[in-house]
Short mmCIF file of N, CA and C in Angstrom, two decimals:
data_model
loop_
_atom_site.label_atom_id
_atom_site.label_comp_id
_atom_site.label_asym_id
_atom_site.label_seq_id
_atom_site.Cartn_x
_atom_site.Cartn_y
_atom_site.Cartn_z
N MET N 1 83.93 158.45 242.35
CA MET N 1 85.34 158.40 242.05
C MET N 1 85.60 157.12 241.24
N SER N 2 86.31 157.24 240.16
CA SER N 2 86.59 156.08 239.32
C SER N 2 87.67 155.22 239.96
N ARG N 3 87.80 153.98 239.45
CA ARG N 3 88.81 153.07 239.98
C ARG N 3 90.22 153.65 239.84
N ALA N 4 90.44 154.46 238.83
CA ALA N 4 91.77 155.02 238.60
C ALA N 4 92.16 156.02 239.69
N HIS N 5 91.20 156.47 240.47
CA HIS N 5 91.48 157.49 241.47
C HIS N 5 91.20 156.99 242.88
N LYS N 6 91.61 155.77 243.17
CA LYS N 6 91.44 155.21 244.50
C LYS N 6 92.80 154.88 245.10
N PHE N 7 92.81 154.71 246.40
CA PHE N 7 94.01 154.30 247.11
C PHE N 7 94.09 152.77 247.04
N HIS N 8 94.88 152.25 246.12
CA HIS N 8 94.95 150.81 245.91
C HIS N 8 95.85 150.10 246.91
N ASN N 9 96.89 150.78 247.40
CA ASN N 9 97.82 150.19 248.36
C ASN N 9 97.65 150.93 249.68
N PRO N 10 96.96 150.34 250.65
CA PRO N 10 96.67 151.07 251.89
C PRO N 10 97.92 151.44 252.69
N GLU N 11 99.03 150.77 252.45
CA GLU N 11 100.27 151.07 253.17
C GLU N 11 101.16 152.05 252.41
N GLY N 12 100.72 152.45 251.22
CA GLY N 12 101.56 153.23 250.32
C GLY N 12 101.76 154.67 250.73
N LEU N 13 102.75 155.25 250.08
CA LEU N 13 103.03 156.68 250.18
C LEU N 13 102.28 157.35 249.04
N TYR N 14 101.52 158.41 249.35
CA TYR N 14 100.66 159.02 248.34
C TYR N 14 100.86 160.53 248.23
N PHE N 15 100.67 160.99 247.01
CA PHE N 15 100.53 162.41 246.69
C PHE N 15 99.05 162.61 246.40
N VAL N 16 98.48 163.64 246.99
CA VAL N 16 97.08 163.95 246.74
C VAL N 16 96.89 165.46 246.74
N SER N 17 95.98 165.91 245.91
CA SER N 17 95.60 167.32 245.86
C SER N 17 94.10 167.42 245.94
N PHE N 18 93.62 168.45 246.59
CA PHE N 18 92.19 168.73 246.55
C PHE N 18 91.98 170.23 246.60
N SER N 19 90.87 170.66 246.00
CA SER N 19 90.64 172.08 245.75
C SER N 19 89.30 172.53 246.31
N VAL N 20 89.24 173.80 246.62
CA VAL N 20 88.00 174.44 247.03
C VAL N 20 87.09 174.50 245.80
N ILE N 21 85.80 174.39 246.01
CA ILE N 21 84.85 174.44 244.89
C ILE N 21 85.09 175.71 244.08
N GLU N 22 84.97 175.55 242.79
CA GLU N 22 85.13 176.66 241.83
C GLU N 22 86.47 177.39 242.02
N TRP N 23 87.42 176.73 242.62
CA TRP N 23 88.75 177.29 242.84
C TRP N 23 88.70 178.64 243.58
N LYS N 24 87.78 178.76 244.53
CA LYS N 24 87.66 179.99 245.32
C LYS N 24 88.92 180.18 246.16
N ASP N 25 89.43 181.39 246.20
CA ASP N 25 90.64 181.71 246.96
C ASP N 25 90.30 181.96 248.43
N VAL N 26 90.07 180.87 249.15
CA VAL N 26 89.73 180.96 250.57
C VAL N 26 90.98 181.14 251.42
N PHE N 27 92.07 180.49 251.03
CA PHE N 27 93.26 180.45 251.88
C PHE N 27 94.19 181.64 251.65
N THR N 28 93.58 182.78 251.38
CA THR N 28 94.32 184.04 251.33
C THR N 28 94.36 184.66 252.72
N ARG N 29 93.62 184.09 253.64
CA ARG N 29 93.57 184.56 255.02
C ARG N 29 94.17 183.48 255.92
N SER N 30 95.06 183.88 256.81
CA SER N 30 95.74 182.92 257.68
C SER N 30 94.78 182.19 258.62
N ILE N 31 93.69 182.81 258.98
CA ILE N 31 92.73 182.17 259.89
C ILE N 31 92.22 180.84 259.31
N TYR N 32 92.04 180.78 258.01
CA TYR N 32 91.54 179.56 257.37
C TYR N 32 92.68 178.56 257.14
N CYS N 33 93.86 179.05 256.82
CA CYS N 33 95.04 178.17 256.70
C CYS N 33 95.33 177.49 258.03
N ASP N 34 95.18 178.24 259.11
CA ASP N 34 95.47 177.69 260.44
C ASP N 34 94.53 176.54 260.79
N ILE N 35 93.33 176.57 260.29
CA ILE N 35 92.40 175.45 260.52
C ILE N 35 92.96 174.19 259.87
N LEU N 36 93.48 174.31 258.65
CA LEU N 36 94.08 173.15 257.99
C LEU N 36 95.31 172.67 258.75
N ILE N 37 96.15 173.61 259.16
CA ILE N 37 97.37 173.28 259.91
C ILE N 37 97.02 172.54 261.20
N ASP N 38 96.09 173.09 261.96
CA ASP N 38 95.69 172.46 263.22
C ASP N 38 95.10 171.07 263.00
N SER N 39 94.34 170.92 261.95
CA SER N 39 93.74 169.62 261.65
C SER N 39 94.81 168.60 261.25
N LEU N 40 95.77 169.02 260.45
CA LEU N 40 96.87 168.12 260.09
C LEU N 40 97.67 167.72 261.33
N LYS N 41 97.95 168.67 262.21
CA LYS N 41 98.68 168.36 263.45
C LYS N 41 97.90 167.36 264.30
N TYR N 42 96.59 167.54 264.37
CA TYR N 42 95.75 166.62 265.12
C TYR N 42 95.83 165.21 264.53
N CYS N 43 95.73 165.13 263.22
CA CYS N 43 95.79 163.82 262.55
C CYS N 43 97.15 163.15 262.74
N ILE N 44 98.20 163.93 262.79
CA ILE N 44 99.54 163.38 263.06
C ILE N 44 99.58 162.81 264.48
N ALA N 45 99.07 163.57 265.44
CA ALA N 45 99.14 163.18 266.84
C ALA N 45 98.17 162.06 267.22
N HIS N 46 97.01 162.01 266.55
CA HIS N 46 95.96 161.10 267.03
C HIS N 46 95.41 160.11 266.01
N LYS N 47 95.73 160.29 264.73
CA LYS N 47 95.09 159.46 263.70
C LYS N 47 96.08 158.63 262.87
N GLY N 48 97.33 158.61 263.25
CA GLY N 48 98.30 157.79 262.52
C GLY N 48 98.76 158.38 261.19
N LEU N 49 98.59 159.67 261.01
CA LEU N 49 99.04 160.31 259.77
C LEU N 49 100.55 160.53 259.82
N GLU N 50 101.24 160.11 258.79
CA GLU N 50 102.64 160.47 258.60
C GLU N 50 102.67 161.47 257.46
N LEU N 51 102.90 162.72 257.79
CA LEU N 51 102.92 163.78 256.79
C LEU N 51 104.36 163.99 256.34
N ASN N 52 104.58 163.86 255.05
CA ASN N 52 105.92 163.98 254.49
C ASN N 52 106.14 165.30 253.78
N ALA N 53 105.11 165.89 253.24
CA ALA N 53 105.20 167.18 252.57
C ALA N 53 103.80 167.75 252.43
N TYR N 54 103.73 169.08 252.38
CA TYR N 54 102.44 169.74 252.20
C TYR N 54 102.66 171.12 251.61
N CYS N 55 101.63 171.65 251.01
CA CYS N 55 101.61 173.03 250.56
C CYS N 55 100.15 173.46 250.50
N ILE N 56 99.85 174.52 251.22
CA ILE N 56 98.51 175.10 251.18
C ILE N 56 98.58 176.32 250.27
N MET N 57 97.93 176.23 249.14
CA MET N 57 97.86 177.34 248.20
C MET N 57 96.58 178.14 248.48
N THR N 58 96.31 179.16 247.71
CA THR N 58 95.15 180.02 247.99
C THR N 58 93.82 179.29 247.80
N ASN N 59 93.80 178.27 246.95
CA ASN N 59 92.53 177.59 246.67
C ASN N 59 92.64 176.07 246.59
N HIS N 60 93.79 175.53 246.94
CA HIS N 60 93.96 174.08 246.93
C HIS N 60 95.09 173.67 247.85
N VAL N 61 95.16 172.36 248.10
CA VAL N 61 96.13 171.79 249.03
C VAL N 61 96.81 170.61 248.36
N HIS N 62 98.12 170.47 248.60
CA HIS N 62 98.88 169.30 248.16
C HIS N 62 99.44 168.62 249.40
N LEU N 63 99.35 167.30 249.43
CA LEU N 63 99.92 166.52 250.53
C LEU N 63 100.70 165.34 249.97
N ILE N 64 101.78 164.99 250.65
CA ILE N 64 102.44 163.70 250.47
C ILE N 64 102.40 163.06 251.84
N PHE N 65 101.85 161.86 251.91
CA PHE N 65 101.60 161.24 253.22
C PHE N 65 101.44 159.73 253.10
N ARG N 66 101.44 159.11 254.26
CA ARG N 66 100.99 157.73 254.40
C ARG N 66 100.22 157.65 255.71
N CYS N 67 99.37 156.65 255.81
CA CYS N 67 98.58 156.46 257.03
C CYS N 67 98.97 155.15 257.69
N HIS N 68 99.36 155.24 258.94
CA HIS N 68 99.80 154.04 259.65
C HIS N 68 98.63 153.14 260.03
N ASP N 69 97.41 153.63 259.92
CA ASP N 69 96.25 152.76 260.15
C ASP N 69 95.80 152.08 258.85
N ASN N 70 96.54 152.35 257.76
CA ASN N 70 96.29 151.74 256.45
C ASN N 70 94.93 152.10 255.85
N HIS N 71 94.45 153.30 256.16
CA HIS N 71 93.19 153.77 255.59
C HIS N 71 93.35 155.20 255.06
N PRO N 72 94.14 155.38 254.01
CA PRO N 72 94.33 156.75 253.50
C PRO N 72 93.03 157.39 253.02
N SER N 73 92.12 156.60 252.48
CA SER N 73 90.86 157.19 252.01
C SER N 73 90.02 157.69 253.19
N HIS N 74 90.11 157.01 254.34
CA HIS N 74 89.38 157.47 255.52
C HIS N 74 89.97 158.78 256.03
N PHE N 75 91.30 158.87 256.00
CA PHE N 75 91.93 160.12 256.43
C PHE N 75 91.46 161.28 255.55
N ILE N 76 91.53 161.12 254.25
CA ILE N 76 91.13 162.20 253.34
C ILE N 76 89.66 162.55 253.54
N ARG N 77 88.81 161.53 253.63
CA ARG N 77 87.37 161.77 253.84
C ARG N 77 87.14 162.57 255.12
N ASP N 78 87.73 162.12 256.23
CA ASP N 78 87.50 162.77 257.52
C ASP N 78 88.13 164.16 257.57
N PHE N 79 89.33 164.30 256.99
CA PHE N 79 90.01 165.59 256.97
C PHE N 79 89.19 166.61 256.19
N LYS N 80 88.74 166.22 255.01
CA LYS N 80 87.95 167.15 254.19
C LYS N 80 86.62 167.49 254.86
N LYS N 81 85.99 166.51 255.47
CA LYS N 81 84.70 166.75 256.12
C LYS N 81 84.86 167.71 257.29
N PHE N 82 85.84 167.45 258.16
CA PHE N 82 86.03 168.30 259.33
C PHE N 82 86.43 169.72 258.92
N THR N 83 87.41 169.83 258.03
CA THR N 83 87.89 171.17 257.65
C THR N 83 86.82 171.95 256.90
N ALA N 84 86.03 171.29 256.08
CA ALA N 84 84.95 171.99 255.37
C ALA N 84 83.97 172.61 256.36
N PHE N 85 83.57 171.81 257.35
CA PHE N 85 82.64 172.31 258.36
C PHE N 85 83.25 173.45 259.16
N LYS N 86 84.48 173.26 259.63
CA LYS N 86 85.14 174.24 260.48
C LYS N 86 85.42 175.56 259.73
N ILE N 87 85.90 175.46 258.50
CA ILE N 87 86.20 176.67 257.73
C ILE N 87 84.91 177.41 257.39
N ARG N 88 83.90 176.66 256.97
CA ARG N 88 82.62 177.31 256.65
C ARG N 88 82.04 178.02 257.87
N ALA N 89 82.08 177.37 259.04
CA ALA N 89 81.57 177.99 260.27
C ALA N 89 82.39 179.22 260.65
N THR N 90 83.68 179.15 260.44
CA THR N 90 84.55 180.29 260.75
C THR N 90 84.26 181.46 259.83
N ILE N 91 84.03 181.18 258.56
CA ILE N 91 83.66 182.24 257.62
C ILE N 91 82.34 182.87 258.02
N GLU N 92 81.36 182.04 258.38
CA GLU N 92 80.04 182.55 258.77
C GLU N 92 80.13 183.45 260.00
N GLN N 93 81.03 183.12 260.93
CA GLN N 93 81.15 183.87 262.17
C GLN N 93 82.12 185.05 262.08
N ASN N 94 82.84 185.14 261.00
CA ASN N 94 83.88 186.16 260.86
C ASN N 94 83.26 187.46 260.32
N SER N 95 82.94 188.36 261.22
CA SER N 95 82.28 189.61 260.82
C SER N 95 83.21 190.52 260.01
N THR N 96 84.52 190.27 260.04
CA THR N 96 85.45 191.10 259.25
C THR N 96 85.72 190.50 257.88
N GLU N 97 85.11 189.36 257.57
CA GLU N 97 85.32 188.71 256.27
C GLU N 97 84.49 189.44 255.21
N SER N 98 85.15 190.19 254.35
CA SER N 98 84.47 190.99 253.33
C SER N 98 83.77 190.12 252.29
N ARG N 99 84.20 188.88 252.15
CA ARG N 99 83.63 187.98 251.13
C ARG N 99 82.64 186.98 251.73
N ARG N 100 82.25 187.20 252.95
CA ARG N 100 81.44 186.22 253.69
C ARG N 100 80.19 185.78 252.94
N LYS N 101 79.33 186.70 252.57
CA LYS N 101 78.07 186.34 251.89
C LYS N 101 78.35 185.62 250.58
N TRP N 102 79.28 186.14 249.82
CA TRP N 102 79.62 185.56 248.52
C TRP N 102 80.14 184.12 248.68
N LEU N 103 81.03 183.90 249.62
CA LEU N 103 81.57 182.56 249.83
C LEU N 103 80.50 181.59 250.30
N ILE N 104 79.74 181.98 251.31
CA ILE N 104 78.70 181.09 251.84
C ILE N 104 77.67 180.77 250.77
N ASN N 105 77.26 181.77 249.97
CA ASN N 105 76.32 181.50 248.88
C ASN N 105 76.92 180.55 247.85
N SER N 106 78.20 180.70 247.57
CA SER N 106 78.88 179.80 246.62
C SER N 106 78.87 178.37 247.14
N PHE N 107 79.16 178.20 248.43
CA PHE N 107 79.18 176.85 249.03
C PHE N 107 77.78 176.24 249.03
N LYS N 108 76.79 177.08 249.30
CA LYS N 108 75.39 176.59 249.32
C LYS N 108 74.94 176.17 247.92
N LEU N 109 75.23 177.00 246.91
CA LEU N 109 74.85 176.66 245.53
C LEU N 109 75.56 175.39 245.07
N ALA N 110 76.82 175.24 245.40
CA ALA N 110 77.56 174.03 245.03
C ALA N 110 76.96 172.81 245.71
N GLY N 111 76.51 172.96 246.95
CA GLY N 111 75.86 171.86 247.67
C GLY N 111 74.53 171.47 247.04
N GLU N 112 73.79 172.45 246.59
CA GLU N 112 72.49 172.18 245.95
C GLU N 112 72.65 171.45 244.62
N LYS N 113 73.77 171.68 243.93
CA LYS N 113 74.02 171.05 242.64
C LYS N 113 74.57 169.63 242.77
N ASN N 114 74.97 169.24 243.97
CA ASN N 114 75.63 167.96 244.16
C ASN N 114 74.72 167.00 244.90
N CYS N 115 74.45 165.85 244.31
CA CYS N 115 73.54 164.88 244.92
C CYS N 115 74.16 164.21 246.15
N ASN N 116 75.48 164.28 246.33
CA ASN N 116 76.14 163.67 247.49
C ASN N 116 76.16 164.59 248.70
N THR N 117 75.69 165.81 248.54
CA THR N 117 75.78 166.81 249.59
C THR N 117 74.38 167.23 250.00
N ILE N 118 74.16 167.33 251.29
CA ILE N 118 72.83 167.71 251.76
C ILE N 118 72.73 169.20 252.07
N ASP N 119 73.85 169.88 252.16
CA ASP N 119 73.82 171.28 252.57
C ASP N 119 74.81 172.07 251.72
N HIS N 120 75.90 172.46 252.30
CA HIS N 120 76.93 173.22 251.62
C HIS N 120 78.03 172.30 251.12
N LYS N 121 78.75 172.74 250.12
CA LYS N 121 79.91 171.99 249.62
C LYS N 121 81.10 172.94 249.62
N PHE N 122 82.18 172.53 250.24
CA PHE N 122 83.38 173.35 250.32
C PHE N 122 84.47 172.82 249.39
N TRP N 123 84.81 171.54 249.53
CA TRP N 123 85.86 170.93 248.71
C TRP N 123 85.28 170.31 247.45
N GLN N 124 86.02 170.36 246.38
CA GLN N 124 85.66 169.60 245.19
C GLN N 124 85.72 168.11 245.55
N HIS N 125 84.97 167.33 244.84
CA HIS N 125 84.82 165.92 245.19
C HIS N 125 86.10 165.11 244.97
N HIS N 126 86.79 165.33 243.89
CA HIS N 126 87.91 164.47 243.51
C HIS N 126 89.19 164.79 244.28
N ASN N 127 90.04 163.77 244.40
CA ASN N 127 91.33 163.89 245.09
C ASN N 127 92.49 163.44 244.21
N HIS N 128 92.26 162.51 243.33
CA HIS N 128 93.27 161.96 242.43
C HIS N 128 94.55 161.52 243.13
N PRO N 129 94.47 160.56 244.04
CA PRO N 129 95.68 160.10 244.71
C PRO N 129 96.63 159.41 243.73
N ILE N 130 97.91 159.66 243.92
CA ILE N 130 98.94 159.03 243.11
C ILE N 130 99.91 158.33 244.08
N GLU N 131 100.04 157.03 243.93
CA GLU N 131 100.98 156.31 244.77
C GLU N 131 102.40 156.62 244.31
N LEU N 132 103.25 156.92 245.26
CA LEU N 132 104.64 157.25 244.97
C LEU N 132 105.46 155.97 245.15
N TRP N 133 105.75 155.32 244.06
CA TRP N 133 106.31 153.98 244.08
C TRP N 133 107.79 153.92 243.73
N SER N 134 108.40 155.04 243.38
CA SER N 134 109.83 155.04 243.07
C SER N 134 110.46 156.35 243.54
N ASN N 135 111.77 156.34 243.70
CA ASN N 135 112.48 157.55 244.12
C ASN N 135 112.28 158.68 243.10
N HIS N 136 112.24 158.33 241.83
CA HIS N 136 112.04 159.34 240.79
C HIS N 136 110.68 160.02 240.94
N VAL N 137 109.64 159.23 241.16
CA VAL N 137 108.28 159.79 241.31
C VAL N 137 108.19 160.59 242.61
N ILE N 138 108.82 160.10 243.67
CA ILE N 138 108.82 160.84 244.94
C ILE N 138 109.48 162.20 244.75
N ASP N 139 110.65 162.22 244.14
CA ASP N 139 111.36 163.49 243.91
C ASP N 139 110.54 164.44 243.04
N GLN N 140 109.91 163.88 242.01
CA GLN N 140 109.09 164.70 241.11
C GLN N 140 107.94 165.36 241.86
N LYS N 141 107.21 164.60 242.66
CA LYS N 141 106.05 165.15 243.38
C LYS N 141 106.48 166.07 244.52
N LEU N 142 107.57 165.75 245.20
CA LEU N 142 108.08 166.62 246.25
C LEU N 142 108.47 167.98 245.67
N ASN N 143 109.14 167.96 244.55
CA ASN N 143 109.51 169.20 243.87
C ASN N 143 108.25 169.97 243.43
N TYR N 144 107.28 169.27 242.89
CA TYR N 144 106.03 169.90 242.46
C TYR N 144 105.34 170.60 243.63
N VAL N 145 105.23 169.90 244.77
CA VAL N 145 104.58 170.47 245.95
C VAL N 145 105.29 171.74 246.38
N HIS N 146 106.60 171.69 246.49
CA HIS N 146 107.35 172.82 247.02
C HIS N 146 107.49 173.97 246.01
N GLN N 147 107.48 173.66 244.73
CA GLN N 147 107.60 174.71 243.72
C GLN N 147 106.28 175.41 243.41
N ASN N 148 105.18 174.88 243.89
CA ASN N 148 103.86 175.42 243.56
C ASN N 148 103.72 176.91 243.86
N PRO N 149 104.09 177.40 245.03
CA PRO N 149 103.96 178.84 245.28
C PRO N 149 104.93 179.69 244.45
N VAL N 150 106.06 179.11 244.04
CA VAL N 150 107.01 179.82 243.18
C VAL N 150 106.40 179.96 241.79
N LYS N 151 105.88 178.87 241.27
CA LYS N 151 105.27 178.90 239.93
C LYS N 151 104.04 179.81 239.90
N ALA N 152 103.36 179.94 241.03
CA ALA N 152 102.19 180.81 241.11
C ALA N 152 102.59 182.28 241.26
N GLY N 153 103.88 182.53 241.46
CA GLY N 153 104.36 183.90 241.59
C GLY N 153 104.15 184.51 242.97
N ILE N 154 103.89 183.67 243.97
CA ILE N 154 103.64 184.17 245.32
C ILE N 154 104.95 184.47 246.05
N VAL N 155 105.96 183.61 245.84
CA VAL N 155 107.27 183.77 246.46
C VAL N 155 108.34 183.48 245.41
N ILE N 156 109.58 183.88 245.71
CA ILE N 156 110.65 183.61 244.75
C ILE N 156 111.46 182.37 245.11
N LYS N 157 111.32 181.90 246.35
CA LYS N 157 111.99 180.67 246.80
C LYS N 157 110.96 179.83 247.55
N PRO N 158 110.96 178.52 247.34
CA PRO N 158 109.95 177.67 247.97
C PRO N 158 109.87 177.81 249.49
N HIS N 159 111.01 177.93 250.15
CA HIS N 159 111.00 177.97 251.62
C HIS N 159 110.52 179.31 252.17
N TYR N 160 110.24 180.29 251.32
CA TYR N 160 109.66 181.54 251.77
C TYR N 160 108.16 181.42 252.05
N TRP N 161 107.53 180.38 251.50
CA TRP N 161 106.09 180.21 251.67
C TRP N 161 105.83 179.57 253.03
N LYS N 162 105.13 180.28 253.89
CA LYS N 162 104.86 179.82 255.26
C LYS N 162 104.11 178.50 255.30
N TYR N 163 103.17 178.33 254.40
CA TYR N 163 102.28 177.16 254.45
C TYR N 163 102.77 176.03 253.55
N SER N 164 104.03 175.70 253.70
CA SER N 164 104.66 174.65 252.91
C SER N 164 105.73 173.97 253.75
N SER N 165 106.01 172.73 253.43
CA SER N 165 107.07 172.00 254.13
C SER N 165 108.44 172.26 253.52
N ALA N 166 108.54 173.14 252.55
CA ALA N 166 109.83 173.41 251.91
C ALA N 166 110.89 173.83 252.92
N SER N 167 110.52 174.64 253.93
CA SER N 167 111.51 175.05 254.93
C SER N 167 112.00 173.88 255.75
N ASN N 168 111.13 172.90 256.02
CA ASN N 168 111.57 171.70 256.74
C ASN N 168 112.68 170.99 255.99
N TYR N 169 112.59 171.00 254.67
CA TYR N 169 113.53 170.24 253.84
C TYR N 169 114.88 170.94 253.68
N ILE N 170 114.99 172.19 254.11
CA ILE N 170 116.31 172.85 254.08
C ILE N 170 116.86 173.03 255.50
N GLY N 171 116.23 172.35 256.47
CA GLY N 171 116.73 172.37 257.84
C GLY N 171 116.12 173.42 258.74
N ASN N 172 115.17 174.18 258.24
CA ASN N 172 114.48 175.18 259.07
C ASN N 172 113.23 174.56 259.69
N GLU N 173 112.66 175.28 260.63
CA GLU N 173 111.42 174.82 261.25
C GLU N 173 110.24 175.30 260.40
N GLY N 174 109.30 174.41 260.15
CA GLY N 174 108.08 174.77 259.45
C GLY N 174 106.92 174.86 260.42
N VAL N 175 105.74 175.23 259.93
CA VAL N 175 104.58 175.32 260.82
C VAL N 175 104.07 173.95 261.25
N ILE N 176 104.48 172.91 260.51
CA ILE N 176 104.15 171.53 260.88
C ILE N 176 105.45 170.72 260.76
N ASP N 177 105.69 169.86 261.74
CA ASP N 177 106.81 168.93 261.63
C ASP N 177 106.43 167.84 260.63
N VAL N 178 107.33 167.53 259.72
CA VAL N 178 107.08 166.48 258.74
C VAL N 178 108.15 165.41 258.86
N VAL N 179 107.84 164.24 258.33
CA VAL N 179 108.82 163.17 258.22
C VAL N 179 109.41 163.28 256.83
N LYS N 180 110.66 163.72 256.77
CA LYS N 180 111.29 163.93 255.46
C LYS N 180 111.52 162.59 254.76
N ILE N 181 111.36 162.62 253.45
CA ILE N 181 111.55 161.41 252.65
C ILE N 181 112.75 161.57 251.74
#
């Protein structure tokens, strides 16, 4: 990761995105989305994560967050590592997953091509964190996160997407409680 893509302010509020290798549409099944949701809830309860916004798309994730332990890079590293292992294991064990062999082979091939990986690779390496340092930038990224499923043509209103914090921001309950900004 280059210097331009690091968490320079450990106390900062950040926007970050990360994607499944080769943009594979893994999160078309709720079973895999739920792993991300449960992991985020765990990090909120036990790891000092303050989650301000999120959106789980079919092949990537957007988060706006800060870490109260002042280690945002550790959170991202641990979150990606745990979820990659858990999702891959769930796919391997899911006998009703029609794409099982194809997905597992894709993860294995991606792992073989990457010198940082000893086995399978699920997430792309880069995260590109952006520190949100002004109200204008915060509003811009919050809008981007919530409009993502609308722009993708999945829903017509942001709060219709189950795996997004957009409903939290209009006063409804979302699948994860967030700290609104």
